[in-house]
Tab-separated table of C-alpha atoms and ligand atoms in Angstrom:
chain	number	residue	atom	x	y	z
A	109	UNK	CA	-22.452	-3.378	0.640
A	110	UNK	CA	-24.323	-0.858	2.918
A	111	UNK	CA	-22.425	1.045	5.929
A	112	UNK	CA	-21.737	-1.544	8.499
A	113	UNK	CA	-22.549	-4.583	6.356
A	114	UNK	CA	-19.038	-5.664	7.406
A	115	UNK	CA	-16.395	-4.167	4.445
A	116	UNK	CA	-13.752	-3.174	6.522
A	117	UNK	CA	-13.939	-6.193	8.773
A	118	UNK	CA	-13.596	-8.616	6.021
A	119	UNK	CA	-11.276	-6.596	4.296
A	120	UNK	CA	-9.012	-7.199	7.228
A	121	UNK	CA	-9.276	-10.924	7.007
A	122	UNK	CA	-8.860	-10.969	3.277
A	123	UNK	CA	-5.313	-8.757	3.548
A	124	UNK	CA	-4.382	-11.003	6.349
A	125	UNK	CA	-4.809	-14.508	3.963
A	126	UNK	CA	-4.125	-13.156	0.336
A	127	UNK	CA	-1.710	-10.217	1.031
A	128	UNK	CA	-3.670	-7.817	-1.320
A	129	UNK	CA	-3.033	-4.001	-0.813
A	130	UNK	CA	-6.094	-2.502	1.036
A	131	UNK	CA	-7.584	0.928	0.538
A	132	UNK	CA	-10.551	2.062	1.762
A	133	UNK	CA	-11.890	5.010	0.066
A	134	UNK	CA	-13.911	6.163	3.319
A	135	UNK	CA	-10.445	5.953	5.474
A	136	UNK	CA	-8.536	7.948	2.272
A	137	UNK	CA	-11.134	10.395	2.999
A	138	UNK	CA	-10.894	10.699	6.247
A	139	UNK	CA	-6.950	10.813	6.024
A	140	UNK	CA	-7.745	13.961	4.222
A	141	UNK	CA	-9.993	15.867	6.419
A	142	UNK	CA	-7.571	14.746	9.045
A	143	UNK	CA	-4.369	16.485	7.022
A	144	UNK	CA	-6.587	19.972	7.770
A	145	UNK	CA	-6.198	20.930	3.829
A	146	UNK	CA	-9.178	22.756	2.543
A	147	UNK	CA	-9.836	20.205	0.131
A	148	UNK	CA	-10.596	17.695	3.519
A	149	UNK	CA	-12.810	20.550	5.224
A	150	UNK	CA	-15.343	20.126	2.135
A	151	UNK	CA	-14.939	16.335	2.393
A	152	UNK	CA	-16.111	16.275	5.920
A	153	UNK	CA	-18.990	18.431	5.499
A	154	UNK	CA	-20.324	16.029	2.426
A	155	UNK	CA	-19.511	12.978	4.916
A	156	UNK	CA	-21.455	14.182	7.603
A	157	UNK	CA	-24.524	14.729	5.254
A	158	UNK	CA	-24.129	10.855	4.044
A	159	UNK	CA	-23.969	12.019	0.786
A	160	UNK	CA	-21.318	10.974	-1.855
A	161	UNK	CA	-17.994	12.939	-2.257
A	162	UNK	CA	-17.320	13.859	-6.030
A	163	UNK	CA	-15.742	11.299	-7.891
A	164	UNK	CA	-12.572	12.947	-9.216
A	165	UNK	CA	-11.470	13.336	-5.578
A	166	UNK	CA	-11.789	9.800	-4.904
A	167	UNK	CA	-10.369	8.268	-8.211
A	168	UNK	CA	-7.289	11.034	-7.436
A	169	UNK	CA	-6.909	9.858	-3.707
A	170	UNK	CA	-6.868	5.966	-4.793
A	171	UNK	CA	-4.902	6.242	-8.077
A	172	UNK	CA	-2.137	8.227	-5.796
A	173	UNK	CA	-2.249	5.510	-3.205
A	174	UNK	CA	-2.109	2.882	-6.214
A	175	UNK	CA	0.988	4.677	-7.884
A	176	UNK	CA	2.737	4.604	-4.053
A	177	UNK	CA	2.302	0.939	-3.944
A	178	UNK	CA	2.326	-0.787	-7.007
A	179	UNK	CA	6.057	-1.810	-7.339
A	180	UNK	CA	5.541	-4.204	-4.199
A	181	UNK	CA	1.644	-5.338	-4.286
A	182	UNK	CA	-0.150	-8.530	-4.927
A	183	UNK	CA	-3.008	-6.778	-6.003
A	184	UNK	CA	-5.431	-4.408	-4.727
A	185	UNK	CA	-8.707	-4.581	-2.375
A	186	UNK	CA	-10.732	-1.237	-2.958
A	187	UNK	CA	-13.038	-1.173	0.141
A	188	UNK	CA	-16.360	1.010	-0.733
A	189	UNK	CA	-15.859	1.400	-4.406
A	190	UNK	CA	-17.361	1.973	-6.451
A	191	UNK	CA	-20.195	3.680	-5.004
A	192	UNK	CA	-21.653	4.612	-7.978
A	193	UNK	CA	-21.983	3.674	-11.459
A	194	UNK	CA	-19.965	6.480	-12.955
A	195	UNK	CA	-16.872	5.479	-10.711
A	196	UNK	CA	-16.189	2.259	-12.152
A	197	UNK	CA	-16.717	3.542	-15.487
A	198	UNK	CA	-14.124	6.382	-14.624
A	199	UNK	CA	-11.838	3.897	-12.541
A	200	UNK	CA	-11.569	1.232	-15.382
A	201	UNK	CA	-11.118	3.843	-18.331
A	202	UNK	CA	-8.540	5.227	-16.579
A	203	UNK	CA	-7.083	2.627	-14.269
A	204	UNK	CA	-7.445	-0.590	-15.480
A	205	UNK	CA	-10.413	-3.428	-15.492
A	206	UNK	CA	-11.452	-4.899	-11.997
A	207	UNK	CA	-11.063	-8.637	-11.256
A	208	UNK	CA	-13.854	-9.239	-9.061
A	209	UNK	CA	-16.882	-7.257	-7.146
A	210	UNK	CA	-17.659	-8.441	-3.906
A	211	UNK	CA	-21.115	-7.305	-2.450
A	212	UNK	CA	-22.437	-8.101	1.419
A	213	UNK	CA	-25.879	-8.226	1.586
A	214	UNK	CA	-27.523	-7.120	5.265
A	215	UNK	CA	-30.606	-5.575	5.916
A	216	UNK	CA	-30.688	-1.969	6.969
A	217	UNK	CA	-32.239	-2.717	10.261
A	218	UNK	CA	-29.139	-4.693	10.851
A	219	UNK	CA	-26.844	-2.099	9.522
A	220	UNK	CA	-28.119	0.499	11.674
A	221	UNK	CA	-27.655	-1.451	14.542
A	222	UNK	CA	-24.109	-2.282	13.811
A	223	UNK	CA	-23.134	1.064	13.074
A	224	UNK	CA	-24.542	2.404	16.145
A	225	UNK	CA	-22.951	-0.278	18.245
A	226	UNK	CA	-19.448	0.318	16.680
A	227	UNK	CA	-20.042	4.087	17.465
A	228	UNK	CA	-20.714	3.126	21.245
A	229	UNK	CA	-17.763	0.845	21.380
A	230	UNK	CA	-14.780	1.304	19.178
A	231	UNK	CA	-13.554	4.350	20.520
A	232	UNK	CA	-12.894	5.786	16.841
A	233	UNK	CA	-15.440	9.073	16.436
A	234	UNK	CA	-16.932	9.073	13.192
A	235	UNK	CA	-18.854	12.303	11.799
A	236	UNK	CA	-21.065	10.099	10.118
A	237	UNK	CA	-21.738	7.526	12.976
A	238	UNK	CA	-25.041	8.921	14.095
A	239	UNK	CA	-28.306	7.904	14.038
A	240	UNK	CA	-29.738	10.972	11.525
A	241	UNK	CA	-26.609	10.957	9.247
A	242	UNK	CA	-26.837	6.795	8.871
A	243	UNK	CA	-30.483	7.391	7.281
A	244	UNK	CA	-28.758	9.367	4.889
A	245	UNK	CA	-26.437	7.152	4.165
A	246	UNK	CA	-28.557	4.141	3.320
A	247	UNK	CA	-30.243	6.532	1.196
A	248	UNK	CA	-27.508	6.855	-0.653
A	249	UNK	CA	-26.716	3.793	-0.724
A	250	UNK	CA	-29.824	2.728	-2.125
A	251	UNK	CA	-30.111	5.131	-4.672
A	252	UNK	CA	-26.829	5.238	-6.003
A	253	UNK	CA	-24.706	2.334	-4.564
A	254	UNK	CA	-27.138	-0.796	-4.791
A	255	UNK	CA	-27.347	-0.015	-8.941
A	256	UNK	CA	-23.862	-1.361	-9.318
A	257	UNK	CA	-24.522	-4.635	-8.273
A	258	UNK	CA	-26.400	-4.524	-11.696
A	259	UNK	CA	-23.699	-2.772	-13.855
A	260	UNK	CA	-21.250	-5.623	-12.897
A	261	UNK	CA	-23.593	-8.224	-12.641
A	262	UNK	CA	-20.647	-10.640	-14.686
A	263	UNK	CA	-18.292	-9.659	-12.123
A	264	UNK	CA	-20.286	-9.480	-8.641
A	265	UNK	CA	-20.649	-12.074	-6.174
A	266	UNK	CA	-23.601	-11.578	-3.231
A	267	UNK	CA	-22.816	-12.494	-0.069
A	268	UNK	CA	-25.334	-12.668	2.596
A	269	UNK	CA	-23.149	-11.270	5.525
A	270	UNK	CA	-25.507	-12.026	8.552
A	271	UNK	CA	-23.307	-14.496	10.164
A	272	UNK	CA	-20.355	-14.303	12.559
A	273	UNK	CA	-17.291	-12.815	10.769
A	274	UNK	CA	-15.421	-15.687	10.398
A	275	UNK	CA	-18.519	-17.646	8.882
A	276	UNK	CA	-19.274	-14.495	6.202
A	277	UNK	CA	-15.034	-15.029	5.616
A	278	UNK	CA	-15.895	-18.536	4.584
A	279	UNK	CA	-17.876	-17.424	1.709
A	280	UNK	CA	-15.325	-14.831	0.529
A	281	UNK	CA	-12.784	-17.226	0.743
A	282	UNK	CA	-14.688	-19.279	-1.924
A	283	UNK	CA	-15.027	-16.573	-4.468
A	284	UNK	CA	-11.269	-15.534	-3.930
A	285	UNK	CA	-9.552	-19.068	-4.127
A	286	UNK	CA	-11.245	-19.393	-7.466
A	287	UNK	CA	-9.361	-16.119	-8.793
B	2	AP5	P1	-16.981	4.449	4.389
B	2	AP5	O1	-15.741	4.712	5.342
B	2	AP5	O2	-16.856	2.989	3.164
B	2	AP5	O3	-18.467	4.156	5.225
B	2	AP5	P2	-19.342	3.124	5.241
B	2	AP5	O4	-19.493	2.392	3.776
B	2	AP5	O5	-21.030	3.773	5.490
B	2	AP5	O6	-19.167	1.607	5.674
B	2	AP5	P3	-18.298	1.636	7.231
B	2	AP5	O7	-17.294	1.849	7.109
B	2	AP5	O8	-19.624	2.387	8.170
B	2	AP5	O9	-18.645	0.338	7.551
B	2	AP5	P4	-17.977	-1.247	6.865
B	2	AP5	O10	-19.206	-1.974	5.961
B	2	AP5	O11	-16.598	-1.333	6.807
B	2	AP5	O12	-18.488	-2.240	8.345
B	2	AP5	P5	-17.746	-2.754	9.531
B	2	AP5	O13	-16.903	-3.647	9.204
B	2	AP5	O14	-17.009	-1.339	10.251
B	2	AP5	O15	-17.549	6.052	3.477
B	2	AP5	C1	-18.058	6.686	4.705
B	2	AP5	C2	-18.405	7.869	3.933
B	2	AP5	O16	-17.286	8.354	3.077
B	2	AP5	C3	-19.806	7.928	2.942
B	2	AP5	O17	-20.723	7.983	3.516
B	2	AP5	C4	-18.971	8.903	1.800
B	2	AP5	O18	-19.633	10.041	2.019
B	2	AP5	C5	-17.681	8.902	1.857
B	2	AP5	N1	-16.853	8.053	0.661
B	2	AP5	C6	-16.703	6.987	0.721
B	2	AP5	N2	-16.130	5.894	-0.011
B	2	AP5	C7	-16.549	7.244	-1.227
B	2	AP5	C8	-16.656	6.938	-2.400
B	2	AP5	N3	-16.297	5.728	-3.315
B	2	AP5	N4	-17.679	7.783	-3.112
B	2	AP5	C9	-17.939	9.058	-2.785
B	2	AP5	N5	-17.803	9.160	-1.218
B	2	AP5	C10	-17.405	8.194	-0.900
B	2	AP5	O19	-18.352	-3.490	10.663
B	2	AP5	C11	-19.406	-2.513	10.820
B	2	AP5	C12	-19.578	-3.182	12.479
B	2	AP5	O20	-20.283	-4.525	12.413
B	2	AP5	C13	-18.488	-3.302	13.073
B	2	AP5	O21	-18.588	-2.625	14.481
B	2	AP5	C14	-17.858	-4.898	13.391
B	2	AP5	O22	-17.310	-5.236	14.345
B	2	AP5	C15	-19.573	-5.095	13.145
B	2	AP5	N6	-19.614	-6.491	12.112
B	2	AP5	C16	-19.039	-6.326	10.743
B	2	AP5	N7	-19.200	-7.687	10.503
B	2	AP5	C17	-20.071	-8.292	11.176
B	2	AP5	C18	-20.940	-9.583	11.114
B	2	AP5	N8	-20.758	-10.560	10.412
B	2	AP5	N9	-21.277	-9.835	12.381
B	2	AP5	C19	-22.173	-9.331	13.279
B	2	AP5	N10	-21.213	-7.994	13.291
B	2	AP5	C20	-20.239	-7.561	12.551
């Protein structure tokens, strides 16, 4: 789903209930930025503009984390990925087919409010949580990420994520309990 739809919020609940290994592509990218590497500096500029980082970089980071954790994992929950159809194609070709895709449907105006509110209250500054970058992130989401739903139509469940987090999670559980 779009920026601020509640991916991280629902992933916390999914991990607590099902014990999957949570990998967030955004968190992995922010960790790379924090590491101070040359690759990290280039990533920060891209994220600040609300664009997608090159798909090879994201896949490398995800694959490295999966390899570290595969021997003990009960399954992987990958948050914020695939963000464009090509990422899904590449992941399934090089790693393995995915089991399910969850999409959280929230209108743009609610997304903007949630992200700006998080920026005020979370105490964690992000280069992309400002009004200008949110607009760019929304454009990127509609242009690149929304078509992924159609690509995965046989595996994707859409959940309207406007209710409180625990109510949204009740819908998520219906999907995951059926796996
Ligand atoms: P990423 O870190 O993935 O950010 P995002 O998709 O913009 O999503 P957010 O983390 O902002 O929000 P969320 O959906 O997790 O919502 P949350 O639970 O925090 O990506 C950042 C950037 O990295 C991208 O722009 C791109 O540049 C790059 N990137 C990442 N992945 C990439 C990829 N695969 N390929 C290329 N580039 C990539 O909730 C938000 C707020 O709302 C919180 O305050 C929360 O408490 C509240 N909230 C949550 N649920 C509810 C609810 N049901 N009701 C009311 N409030 C709620």
